[in-house]
Coordinates of C-alpha atoms and ligand atoms in Angstrom, one line a residue:
M1 CA 51.6 67.7 -49.7
A2 CA 54.1 65.0 -50.3
I3 CA 53.0 61.4 -50.6
R4 CA 53.8 59.4 -47.4
I5 CA 53.1 55.9 -46.2
L6 CA 50.6 56.2 -43.4
P7 CA 51.8 55.2 -39.9
P8 CA 50.5 51.7 -39.0
E9 CA 48.1 53.0 -36.3
I10 CA 46.3 55.2 -38.8
A11 CA 46.3 52.5 -41.5
S12 CA 44.9 50.0 -39.1
Q13 CA 42.2 52.4 -38.0
I14 CA 41.2 52.9 -41.6
A15 CA 41.0 49.2 -42.2
A16 CA 39.1 48.7 -38.9
G17 CA 36.5 51.2 -40.1
E18 CA 35.5 48.8 -42.9
V19 CA 34.9 45.9 -40.6
V20 CA 33.9 47.5 -37.3
E21 CA 31.3 50.1 -37.8
R22 CA 29.2 49.8 -34.7
P23 CA 28.9 47.5 -31.6
A24 CA 26.8 45.0 -33.6
S25 CA 29.6 44.5 -36.1
V26 CA 31.9 43.6 -33.2
V27 CA 29.3 41.1 -32.0
K28 CA 29.0 39.7 -35.6
E29 CA 32.7 39.1 -36.0
L30 CA 33.2 37.5 -32.6
L31 CA 30.1 35.4 -33.1
E32 CA 31.4 34.1 -36.4
N33 CA 34.7 33.2 -34.8
S34 CA 32.9 31.2 -32.2
L35 CA 30.8 29.4 -34.8
D36 CA 33.9 28.7 -36.9
A37 CA 35.4 27.2 -33.8
Q38 CA 32.5 24.7 -33.6
A39 CA 31.2 26.1 -30.3
S40 CA 28.0 24.5 -29.1
E41 CA 27.4 27.2 -26.6
I42 CA 27.9 30.9 -26.9
K43 CA 27.3 33.5 -24.3
I44 CA 27.2 37.2 -25.1
E45 CA 27.1 40.1 -22.6
I46 CA 26.5 43.7 -23.6
L47 CA 26.8 46.8 -21.4
E48 CA 25.8 50.3 -22.4
A49 CA 24.6 49.1 -25.8
G50 CA 28.1 47.7 -26.4
R51 CA 30.0 51.0 -26.0
R52 CA 31.2 50.1 -22.6
R53 CA 31.6 46.4 -22.9
I54 CA 31.0 43.4 -25.2
E55 CA 32.0 40.0 -24.0
I56 CA 31.6 36.7 -25.9
A57 CA 32.5 33.4 -24.3
D58 CA 32.4 30.1 -26.2
N59 CA 33.2 26.5 -25.7
G60 CA 34.7 26.0 -29.1
N61 CA 38.1 24.6 -30.1
G62 CA 40.1 27.4 -28.6
I63 CA 43.4 28.9 -29.8
P64 CA 46.7 27.1 -29.2
F65 CA 48.9 28.9 -26.7
K66 CA 51.7 29.4 -29.2
E67 CA 49.3 31.0 -31.7
L68 CA 47.5 33.4 -29.5
H69 CA 49.7 36.4 -30.3
L70 CA 49.2 35.7 -34.0
A71 CA 45.4 35.8 -33.7
V72 CA 45.4 39.5 -33.2
E73 CA 47.7 40.3 -36.0
R74 CA 46.3 41.7 -39.2
H75 CA 45.9 39.1 -42.0
A76 CA 46.5 36.3 -39.6
T77 CA 44.0 33.4 -40.0
S78 CA 43.8 29.7 -39.5
K79 CA 41.1 29.4 -42.1
L80 CA 43.0 29.8 -45.4
T81 CA 46.3 28.4 -46.5
Q82 CA 46.5 29.1 -50.2
A83 CA 45.0 31.5 -52.7
A84 CA 42.8 28.8 -54.2
D85 CA 41.0 28.4 -50.9
L86 CA 39.5 31.8 -51.4
F87 CA 37.2 30.3 -54.0
Q88 CA 35.8 27.7 -51.8
I89 CA 35.3 29.2 -48.4
S90 CA 33.4 27.1 -45.9
T91 CA 34.1 29.1 -42.8
L92 CA 32.5 32.4 -41.8
G93 CA 35.8 34.2 -41.4
F94 CA 38.8 34.1 -43.7
R95 CA 40.1 37.6 -43.9
G96 CA 42.1 37.4 -40.7
E97 CA 41.1 41.0 -39.9
A98 CA 38.5 41.0 -37.2
L99 CA 40.5 40.6 -34.1
A100 CA 43.2 43.0 -35.3
S101 CA 40.6 45.6 -36.3
I102 CA 38.6 45.4 -33.1
G103 CA 41.9 45.5 -31.1
S104 CA 42.9 48.7 -32.8
V105 CA 39.7 50.6 -31.8
S106 CA 39.1 49.3 -28.3
R107 CA 40.7 47.8 -25.2
M108 CA 40.4 44.1 -25.9
T109 CA 41.2 41.1 -23.8
L110 CA 41.6 37.7 -25.5
I111 CA 41.6 34.5 -23.4
S112 CA 41.7 31.1 -24.9
R113 CA 42.6 27.5 -24.3
H114 CA 43.0 24.9 -26.9
A115 CA 41.9 21.4 -26.0
S116 CA 45.5 20.1 -26.5
D117 CA 47.1 22.7 -24.1
P118 CA 47.3 22.2 -20.3
V119 CA 46.7 25.8 -19.7
G120 CA 45.0 28.7 -21.4
A121 CA 46.6 31.9 -22.7
R122 CA 45.7 35.6 -22.3
L123 CA 46.7 38.8 -24.0
E124 CA 45.5 42.3 -24.2
V125 CA 45.4 44.8 -27.0
E126 CA 44.8 48.5 -26.4
G127 CA 44.4 50.7 -29.4
G128 CA 46.4 48.3 -31.4
R129 CA 49.2 47.8 -28.9
I130 CA 49.6 44.1 -28.1
S131 CA 50.7 42.9 -24.7
E132 CA 52.7 39.8 -23.7
V133 CA 50.9 36.4 -23.6
T134 CA 50.4 35.0 -20.1
A135 CA 49.2 31.7 -18.9
V136 CA 45.8 31.3 -17.2
G137 CA 43.8 28.4 -15.9
V138 CA 40.6 28.3 -18.0
P139 CA 38.4 25.7 -19.6
T140 CA 38.7 24.9 -23.3
G141 CA 37.2 27.7 -25.4
T142 CA 37.6 31.3 -25.9
V143 CA 36.5 34.5 -24.2
V144 CA 36.8 37.9 -25.9
Q145 CA 36.2 41.1 -23.9
V146 CA 35.9 44.3 -25.8
Q147 CA 35.8 47.5 -23.7
D148 CA 35.4 51.1 -24.5
L149 CA 34.8 50.6 -28.2
F150 CA 36.0 53.5 -30.3
Y151 CA 37.6 55.2 -27.3
N152 CA 40.4 56.3 -29.5
V153 CA 38.2 57.2 -32.6
P154 CA 35.8 59.8 -31.2
A155 CA 34.5 60.5 -34.7
R156 CA 33.2 57.0 -34.9
L157 CA 31.5 57.3 -31.5
K158 CA 29.5 60.3 -32.8
F159 CA 28.1 58.2 -35.6
L160 CA 26.6 55.6 -33.2
K161 CA 22.8 55.8 -32.9
H162 CA 20.7 55.9 -29.8
D163 CA 21.4 53.1 -27.3
T164 CA 18.0 51.5 -28.1
T165 CA 18.9 51.3 -31.8
E166 CA 22.3 49.8 -31.2
R167 CA 20.9 47.3 -28.7
H168 CA 18.2 46.4 -31.2
Q169 CA 20.8 45.8 -33.9
I170 CA 22.6 43.4 -31.6
D171 CA 19.3 41.6 -30.7
Q172 CA 18.4 41.3 -34.3
L173 CA 21.8 40.0 -35.3
V174 CA 22.1 37.4 -32.6
T175 CA 18.6 36.2 -33.1
R176 CA 19.3 35.7 -36.8
Y177 CA 22.4 33.7 -36.1
A178 CA 20.5 31.7 -33.5
L179 CA 18.0 30.8 -36.3
A180 CA 20.8 29.9 -38.7
Y181 CA 22.5 27.7 -36.0
P182 CA 19.6 26.1 -34.0
Q183 CA 22.0 23.4 -32.8
V184 CA 24.0 26.0 -30.9
R185 CA 22.9 27.3 -27.5
F186 CA 22.9 31.1 -27.5
N187 CA 22.6 33.3 -24.4
L188 CA 22.5 37.0 -24.9
Q189 CA 22.4 39.4 -22.0
Q190 CA 21.9 43.1 -22.5
E191 CA 22.6 45.4 -19.5
G192 CA 22.5 42.5 -17.2
K193 CA 19.2 41.2 -18.3
P194 CA 18.5 38.2 -20.5
A195 CA 17.6 39.3 -24.0
L196 CA 17.7 36.0 -25.9
R197 CA 18.2 32.4 -25.0
T198 CA 17.9 29.4 -27.2
S199 CA 18.1 25.7 -26.2
G200 CA 20.4 24.6 -28.9
N201 CA 18.1 21.6 -29.5
G202 CA 18.2 22.1 -33.3
D203 CA 14.5 23.2 -33.6
R204 CA 14.3 26.2 -35.9
R205 CA 10.7 26.8 -35.3
E206 CA 11.4 27.2 -31.6
V207 CA 13.9 29.9 -32.4
L208 CA 11.5 31.4 -34.8
A209 CA 9.1 32.0 -31.9
T210 CA 11.7 34.1 -30.2
L211 CA 12.1 36.2 -33.3
Y212 CA 8.5 36.7 -34.3
G213 CA 6.4 35.5 -31.3
A214 CA 4.7 32.1 -30.9
E215 CA 1.7 32.9 -33.0
V216 CA 3.5 34.1 -36.0
A217 CA 6.0 31.2 -35.7
R218 CA 3.1 28.8 -35.8
Q219 CA 1.8 30.4 -39.0
M220 CA 5.0 30.6 -40.9
L221 CA 5.3 28.2 -43.8
Q222 CA 8.2 25.9 -44.1
V223 CA 10.3 25.9 -47.2
I224 CA 12.4 22.8 -48.1
S225 CA 13.7 22.4 -51.6
E226 CA 16.6 21.3 -53.6
E227 CA 17.3 21.7 -57.2
E228 CA 20.5 21.7 -59.2
Q229 CA 22.3 21.3 -55.9
I230 CA 20.9 24.5 -54.6
Q231 CA 19.2 23.9 -51.3
V232 CA 16.6 26.4 -50.1
A233 CA 15.2 25.9 -46.6
G234 CA 13.6 28.1 -44.0
F235 CA 10.3 29.9 -43.3
I236 CA 8.1 32.3 -45.2
S237 CA 5.0 34.1 -44.2
P238 CA 1.6 32.9 -45.5
T239 CA -0.2 35.4 -47.7
S240 CA -2.3 36.4 -44.8
L241 CA 0.7 37.7 -42.9
T242 CA 2.3 40.7 -44.4
R243 CA 4.3 43.8 -43.5
S244 CA 4.5 47.3 -45.0
N245 CA 8.3 47.0 -45.7
R246 CA 11.0 44.5 -46.5
R247 CA 12.8 44.6 -43.2
E248 CA 11.8 41.1 -42.2
I249 CA 13.3 39.4 -45.2
H250 CA 16.5 37.6 -44.3
F251 CA 18.7 35.5 -46.4
F252 CA 21.6 33.3 -45.4
V253 CA 24.0 31.7 -47.9
N254 CA 26.0 28.8 -46.5
G255 CA 25.3 30.0 -42.9
R256 CA 26.3 33.6 -43.6
P257 CA 23.7 36.4 -43.5
V258 CA 23.8 38.3 -46.8
Q259 CA 22.1 41.3 -48.3
D260 CA 21.3 40.5 -51.9
A261 CA 18.8 42.2 -54.1
T262 CA 18.5 39.2 -56.4
L263 CA 17.4 37.0 -53.6
V264 CA 14.8 39.4 -52.3
A265 CA 13.5 40.0 -55.8
A266 CA 13.1 36.2 -56.3
L267 CA 11.2 36.0 -53.1
L268 CA 8.9 38.8 -54.0
K269 CA 8.3 37.4 -57.5
A270 CA 7.1 34.2 -55.9
Y271 CA 4.5 36.1 -54.0
H272 CA 3.5 38.2 -57.0
T273 CA -0.2 39.0 -57.0
L274 CA -0.8 36.9 -54.0
L275 CA -0.1 39.8 -51.7
M276 CA -1.9 43.1 -51.5
V277 CA 0.3 45.5 -53.4
G278 CA 2.6 47.5 -51.2
R279 CA 2.7 44.7 -48.7
Y280 CA 5.7 42.4 -48.2
P281 CA 6.2 39.0 -46.8
Q282 CA 8.4 38.0 -43.9
A283 CA 11.0 35.4 -44.7
I284 CA 14.1 33.8 -43.3
L285 CA 15.7 31.5 -45.9
F286 CA 18.9 29.5 -45.8
L287 CA 20.6 28.7 -49.1
E288 CA 23.2 26.0 -49.2
I289 CA 25.3 25.7 -52.3
D290 CA 28.8 24.5 -53.2
P291 CA 31.2 27.2 -51.9
E292 CA 32.7 27.3 -55.3
R293 CA 29.5 28.7 -56.7
V294 CA 29.5 31.8 -54.6
D295 CA 32.2 34.5 -54.0
V296 CA 32.1 35.7 -50.5
N297 CA 35.1 37.9 -50.8
V298 CA 33.5 41.0 -52.2
H299 CA 32.7 43.0 -49.1
P300 CA 34.8 43.8 -46.1
A301 CA 32.1 42.9 -43.6
K302 CA 31.2 39.9 -45.8
A303 CA 27.6 41.1 -46.0
E304 CA 27.4 40.7 -49.7
V305 CA 28.2 37.8 -51.9
R306 CA 28.4 37.2 -55.6
F307 CA 26.8 34.2 -57.2
R308 CA 28.4 32.6 -60.2
E309 CA 25.1 31.8 -61.8
P310 CA 22.7 34.4 -60.4
E311 CA 19.8 33.3 -62.6
R312 CA 19.9 29.8 -61.4
I313 CA 19.8 30.9 -57.8
F314 CA 17.0 33.3 -58.6
S315 CA 14.8 30.6 -60.1
A316 CA 15.7 28.1 -57.4
V317 CA 14.6 30.6 -54.7
Q318 CA 11.5 31.7 -56.6
R319 CA 10.4 28.1 -57.2
A320 CA 11.0 26.9 -53.7
V321 CA 9.0 29.8 -52.3
R322 CA 6.2 29.5 -54.8
R323 CA 5.9 25.8 -54.2
A324 CA 5.7 26.3 -50.4
L325 CA 3.1 29.0 -50.9
L326 CA 1.0 26.9 -53.2
A327 CA 1.3 23.9 -51.0
H328 CA -0.1 25.9 -48.1
T329 CA -2.6 28.1 -49.9
P330 CA -5.0 25.6 -51.2
V331 CA -8.6 26.6 -51.9
P332 CA -9.9 26.5 -48.3
G333 CA -11.8 23.4 -47.5
V334 CA -9.6 20.8 -49.1
G335 CA -6.0 19.9 -49.3
E336 CA -5.7 19.4 -53.0
Q337 CA -7.1 20.6 -56.2
L338 CA -7.3 19.1 -59.6
R339 CA -8.2 20.5 -62.9
W340 CA -10.2 18.3 -65.2
S341 CA -9.1 18.4 -68.8
P342 CA -11.0 16.1 -71.0
A343 CA -9.7 17.9 -74.1
A344 CA -6.1 17.3 -73.3
T345 CA -4.3 15.5 -76.0
D346 CA -0.9 17.0 -76.1
G347 CA 0.5 15.6 -72.9
P348 CA 3.1 13.0 -72.5
V349 CA 0.8 10.5 -70.9
G350 CA -2.9 10.3 -71.4
V351 CA -3.9 11.4 -68.0
G352 CA -6.3 14.3 -68.0
W353 CA -5.1 16.1 -65.0
Q354 CA -3.1 19.2 -65.1
T355 CA -0.5 19.1 -62.5
S356 CA 2.3 21.3 -63.5
L357 CA 3.4 23.5 -60.7
E358 CA 5.7 25.6 -62.8
R359 CA 3.2 27.1 -65.1
T360 CA 1.7 30.3 -64.0
S361 CA -1.3 29.9 -66.3
N362 CA -2.6 26.8 -64.7
R363 CA -5.3 27.1 -62.2
W364 CA -5.7 24.3 -59.7
Q365 CA -2.3 23.1 -58.6
T366 CA -1.4 20.0 -56.8
P367 CA 1.7 20.5 -54.8
D368 CA 1.2 17.5 -52.6
W369 CA 1.3 14.2 -54.3
S370 CA 1.0 12.0 -51.3
N371 CA -2.7 12.2 -50.6
L372 CA -4.1 12.9 -54.0
T373 CA -7.5 11.6 -54.8
P374 CA -8.4 12.0 -58.4
P375 CA -12.1 11.3 -58.9
G376 CA -11.4 8.8 -61.7
V377 CA -8.5 8.6 -64.0
D378 CA -8.9 6.2 -66.9
A379 CA -6.5 6.9 -69.6
G380 CA -7.7 10.4 -69.7
I381 CA -11.3 9.6 -70.5
P382 CA -13.8 10.3 -67.7
N383 CA -16.7 8.0 -67.4
S384 CA -19.5 7.8 -65.0
E385 CA -18.3 4.6 -63.4
S386 CA -14.9 6.1 -62.5
L387 CA -16.5 9.2 -61.2
D388 CA -18.7 7.2 -59.0
A389 CA -15.9 5.3 -57.4
P390 CA -12.9 7.5 -56.9
I391 CA -9.6 5.7 -57.3
K392 CA -7.2 6.4 -54.5
Q393 CA -3.8 6.5 -56.2
P394 CA -1.2 9.0 -56.7
I395 CA -0.8 10.3 -60.3
P396 CA 2.7 9.6 -61.6
Q397 CA 4.8 12.7 -61.6
G398 CA 5.4 12.5 -65.4
G399 CA 1.6 12.5 -66.1
Q400 CA 1.4 16.2 -66.9
I401 CA -1.0 17.6 -69.4
R402 CA -0.8 21.1 -70.9
L403 CA -4.1 22.7 -71.2
E404 CA -5.1 24.9 -74.1
N405 CA -5.8 28.1 -72.4
G406 CA -9.4 28.5 -71.6
S407 CA -10.5 25.7 -73.9
T408 CA -13.1 24.0 -71.8
P409 CA -15.0 25.7 -69.0
I410 CA -14.1 23.9 -65.9
L411 CA -16.9 25.2 -63.7
R412 CA -20.6 24.7 -64.4
L413 CA -22.6 27.5 -62.9
I414 CA -25.4 26.5 -60.6
G415 CA -26.4 29.9 -59.3
Q416 CA -26.1 32.7 -56.8
V417 CA -26.6 32.4 -53.1
A418 CA -27.4 35.2 -50.7
N419 CA -26.6 37.6 -53.5
T420 CA -23.0 37.2 -52.5
Y421 CA -21.7 33.8 -53.5
L422 CA -21.7 31.9 -56.8
V423 CA -22.2 28.1 -56.6
A424 CA -20.6 26.0 -59.3
E425 CA -19.9 22.4 -60.0
G426 CA -16.4 21.5 -60.9
P427 CA -14.7 18.2 -61.8
D428 CA -14.4 17.2 -58.2
G429 CA -17.2 18.7 -56.2
I430 CA -18.8 22.0 -55.5
Y431 CA -17.2 25.5 -55.5
L432 CA -18.5 28.4 -53.5
I433 CA -17.1 31.6 -55.0
D434 CA -17.1 35.0 -53.3
Q435 CA -18.3 37.3 -56.1
H436 CA -16.6 40.4 -54.9
A437 CA -13.2 38.8 -54.3
A438 CA -13.5 36.9 -57.6
H439 CA -14.4 40.0 -59.6
E440 CA -11.5 41.9 -58.0
R441 CA -9.1 39.2 -59.2
V442 CA -10.6 39.3 -62.7
L443 CA -10.4 43.1 -63.1
F444 CA -6.9 43.1 -61.6
E445 CA -5.5 40.5 -64.1
R446 CA -7.3 42.1 -67.0
F447 CA -5.6 45.3 -66.2
Q448 CA -2.2 43.6 -65.8
S449 CA -2.5 41.7 -69.0
S450 CA -3.4 44.6 -71.2
A451 CA -0.2 46.4 -70.2
G452 CA -2.0 49.1 -68.3
Q453 CA -4.4 50.1 -71.0
A454 CA -7.5 48.5 -69.4
F455 CA -8.9 51.6 -67.7
P456 CA -10.1 54.1 -70.3
A457 CA -11.0 57.4 -68.9
Q458 CA -14.6 58.5 -68.5
S459 CA -15.0 62.3 -68.5
L460 CA -17.4 63.7 -65.9
L461 CA -20.2 65.8 -67.3
Q462 CA -19.4 68.3 -64.6
P463 CA -15.9 68.4 -63.1
A464 CA -16.0 67.9 -59.4
L465 CA -14.0 69.6 -56.6
V466 CA -12.8 67.0 -54.1
E467 CA -11.1 67.7 -50.8
I468 CA -9.0 65.1 -49.1
S469 CA -6.7 64.8 -46.0
P470 CA -3.3 66.6 -46.2
A471 CA -1.4 63.3 -46.1
S472 CA -3.5 61.9 -48.9
A473 CA -3.2 65.1 -50.9
R474 CA 0.6 64.9 -50.7
L475 CA 0.5 61.3 -52.0
I476 CA -1.9 62.1 -54.8
Q477 CA 0.1 65.1 -55.9
T478 CA 3.2 63.0 -56.2
E479 CA 1.4 60.4 -58.3
L480 CA -0.5 62.7 -60.7
P481 CA 1.2 61.4 -63.8
L482 CA 0.5 57.8 -62.8
L483 CA -3.1 58.7 -62.2
E484 CA -3.5 59.9 -65.7
H485 CA -2.2 56.6 -67.0
L486 CA -4.9 54.9 -64.9
G487 CA -7.7 56.9 -66.4
Y488 CA -8.0 59.9 -64.0
Q489 CA -7.8 63.5 -65.0
V490 CA -7.1 65.4 -61.8
E491 CA -5.7 68.8 -61.2
H492 CA -4.4 70.2 -58.0
F493 CA -6.8 73.0 -57.2
G494 CA -5.9 74.4 -53.8
L495 CA -4.3 73.2 -50.6
N496 CA -6.0 69.8 -50.2
T497 CA -8.4 70.2 -53.0
F498 CA -8.4 68.6 -56.4
L499 CA -10.5 69.2 -59.5
V500 CA -11.6 65.8 -61.0
R501 CA -12.4 65.9 -64.7
A502 CA -12.4 62.2 -65.5
V503 CA -12.2 58.9 -63.6
P504 CA -11.4 55.4 -64.9
S505 CA -14.4 54.2 -66.7
I506 CA -14.8 51.2 -64.5
L507 CA -15.5 53.6 -61.7
S508 CA -17.8 55.9 -63.7
G509 CA -20.8 55.0 -61.7
S510 CA -19.4 56.1 -58.4
D511 CA -19.1 59.5 -56.7
P512 CA -15.9 61.3 -58.0
A513 CA -14.9 62.0 -54.4
I514 CA -15.0 58.2 -53.7
A515 CA -13.2 57.4 -57.0
L516 CA -10.4 59.7 -55.9
R517 CA -10.2 58.6 -52.3
V518 CA -10.0 55.0 -53.3
L519 CA -6.5 55.7 -54.3
V520 CA -5.3 56.6 -50.8
E521 CA -7.4 54.3 -48.7
D522 CA -5.5 52.4 -46.0
F523 CA -2.3 54.0 -47.1
E524 CA 0.4 53.5 -44.5
E525 CA 2.8 56.4 -43.8
D526 CA 5.9 54.3 -43.7
E527 CA 5.3 52.8 -47.2
T528 CA 7.7 54.0 -49.8
P529 CA 6.9 51.7 -52.6
L530 CA 8.8 51.5 -55.8
Q531 CA 7.1 53.1 -58.8
A532 CA 6.1 49.8 -60.3
E533 CA 4.5 48.7 -57.0
A534 CA 2.8 52.0 -56.6
E535 CA 0.9 51.4 -59.8
A536 CA 0.0 47.8 -58.9
R537 CA -1.2 49.1 -55.6
L538 CA -3.4 51.7 -57.1
V539 CA -4.8 49.3 -59.6
A540 CA -5.7 46.9 -56.9
R541 CA -7.5 49.6 -55.1
I542 CA -9.5 50.7 -58.1
C543 CA -10.4 47.0 -58.8
K544 CA -11.6 46.6 -55.3
R545 CA -13.9 49.6 -55.6
A546 CA -15.1 48.7 -59.1
A547 CA -15.8 45.0 -58.3
V548 CA -19.3 43.8 -57.7
K549 CA -20.3 44.0 -54.1
A550 CA -21.5 41.3 -51.8
G551 CA -25.3 41.6 -51.7
Q552 CA -25.5 42.6 -55.3
T553 CA -27.9 40.5 -57.5
L554 CA -26.2 39.2 -60.6
T555 CA -28.0 38.0 -63.7
P556 CA -27.2 34.5 -64.9
D557 CA -25.2 36.0 -67.7
E558 CA -23.2 38.2 -65.3
Q559 CA -22.6 35.2 -63.1
R560 CA -21.4 33.1 -66.1
S561 CA -19.1 35.8 -67.3
L562 CA -17.6 36.2 -63.9
L563 CA -16.8 32.5 -63.8
D564 CA -15.3 32.7 -67.3
G565 CA -13.2 35.6 -66.2
L566 CA -12.0 33.8 -63.1
E567 CA -11.2 30.7 -65.1
A568 CA -8.9 32.8 -67.3
C569 CA -7.0 34.2 -64.4
S570 CA -3.5 32.9 -63.6
S571 CA -4.1 33.1 -59.8
P572 CA -7.8 32.5 -59.5
R573 CA -7.7 31.4 -55.9
T574 CA -7.0 34.7 -54.2
C575 CA -8.1 38.3 -54.7
P576 CA -5.3 40.8 -55.3
H577 CA -5.3 41.5 -51.6
G578 CA -4.6 37.8 -50.8
R579 CA -8.0 36.7 -49.6
P580 CA -9.5 33.5 -51.0
T581 CA -11.9 33.8 -53.9
M582 CA -13.4 30.3 -53.5
I583 CA -14.1 27.4 -51.2
H584 CA -14.1 23.9 -52.5
L585 CA -16.3 21.0 -51.2
S586 CA -14.9 17.9 -52.7
V587 CA -17.0 14.9 -53.8
D588 CA -14.9 12.9 -51.4
L589 CA -15.9 15.3 -48.5
L590 CA -19.6 15.1 -49.5
E591 CA -19.4 11.3 -49.5
R592 CA -17.9 11.2 -46.2
Q593 CA -20.4 13.7 -44.8
F594 CA -23.3 11.7 -46.1
G595 CA -21.8 8.5 -44.7
R596 CA -21.5 7.0 -48.2
R597 CA -17.8 6.4 -47.7
G598 CA -16.4 3.8 -45.3
A599 CA -19.8 2.2 -44.8
R600 CA -19.2 -0.3 -47.5
Ligands
LIG1 P1 39.4 35.2 -39.3 O1 38.2 34.8 -38.6 O2 39.0 35.8 -40.6 O3 40.4 34.0 -39.5 P2 39.9 36.8 -37.0 O4 40.7 38.0 -36.8 O5 38.5 36.9 -36.7 O6 40.1 36.3 -38.5 O7 40.5 35.6 -36.1 C1 41.9 35.2 -36.3 C2 42.1 33.8 -35.9 O8 41.9 33.7 -34.5 C3 41.1 32.8 -36.5 O9 41.5 32.4 -37.8 C4 41.1 31.7 -35.5 O10 42.1 30.8 -35.7 C5 41.4 32.4 -34.2 N1 40.1 32.7 -33.4 C6 39.5 33.8 -33.3 N2 38.4 33.7 -32.5 C7 38.4 32.4 -32.1 C8 37.5 31.6 -31.3 N3 36.4 32.1 -30.7 N4 37.8 30.3 -31.1 C9 38.9 29.7 -31.7 N5 39.7 30.4 -32.5 C10 39.5 31.7 -32.7
LIG2 MG1 36.8 36.1 -37.8

């Protein structure tokens, strides 16, 4: 066939395909236009999941009468004037394509009045054909009606999902914008019924409640941070609140929702080992950076961006999240934790408290400086006097001391209670340690630190035949090579039956059937973890099974070595599944409880 230039209708349908994929993409483009027009109120009405009709009305600046016909032309925009502007975009739109694209695949009516015009203007576009502009009496703002989407592209229609799915997409989209713009009042109606309504009072947590429900909204932790002119704000789930997939992780960059693997990876890294493996946090985070540091012109639907310094962004996000997590996941019972370091000599100031947030190897971290109560800080040398009378003063931020790893035991063992908890004395009070959770953590980190070599295999004297459920059998079969790495020798024997020849030596005491089933306990069907996560998940399960149980008597030596192990952990406060390993009763709390404080 000869080469020909495509007729404009076909060319514009092809272009439209990039921008307008489904009803939700129409809603996205129109919403962004309203937000760019500084609207404080946006009303959206959807009929038949958007196939029949999408209408958006805003009270923004409006389009001047004389420009209305231009608004629906391709590559017509008021948001860019020169090429250089492309590298510092501060509006959501800039491609000048949305209205033209939508108009080429639907019957669209555009009505708008600019504040400076006495009357409004109206025009229609049907399958790309633009009507005359007529005058109409309307208030300032813009209304866009999109009817019969894809009426002229039947192939597209076929690709649309079930109505419920398309409606859900729209719900999700509008809710996310509502979160990003809490100062804008949103009103979404689907099939004539209210679907979402926000007050526009600027309170993000209130909007959050519409997205996740009041209870979850209450629990979500706030992130606020700024470093190197990268602002990170928003909400993340506490370690106790997790999901089996990443679908509730949302990022916005300069008010624009983006899909970015780097950002998600940074978030997950911050949660590393604090969540049960195979579980994911929920998050909605807003990054604000200089528009020059991010290229938004890399994706037709503007869903992806490119950062100029991805590593900086990565660490800013990771640190912001980590800090919020640590600030909100203290050892239960107190708000702040300190680590006594009498041996410290290499610090910049002679203050014996380790305070660095950034180091992963430190144990007790003090994210909140405002209400810190060190039990006595006297040029780094503890003395009984200062311990008796705690000084209430914040430690200067520069007063950080690096600890030699594991140099001084920080906990003095007192004993075991109820065959379940260890009691220990620390620099600032009493610690109650859950022996099972603590041991899980110790085993888990030991495995991680020895690059996966910590579980030698223990051959069984007699190989055992083990039968498990069909779903579990499928899972185990797919992970046989990994199992060998973890110390198992397992062969597929028959339908759901396996021959177990060896188990990880830390499980050697248990029934082979249990040692195998451990791997698939509480497995969720919809999990499709990456390989690295699959391993961590399995390791956590093995550790849970192998850890000492509640109710198990431990000899003083065993107790001591458990404490030592815990002290060597990088995240000693939680077990690999995210539950706390210890509760702290501070001297301060004891004094208050005994009425020794405040009486003087
Ligand atoms: P872009 O948003 O990339 O500029 P669009 O095709 O979405 O391209 O819109 C074209 C132009 O129409 C915009 O630049 C803007 O000037 C005007 N416009 C569109 N929608 C609105 C609105 N809701 N309020 C005011 N102006 C609008
Ligand atoms: Mg636009």
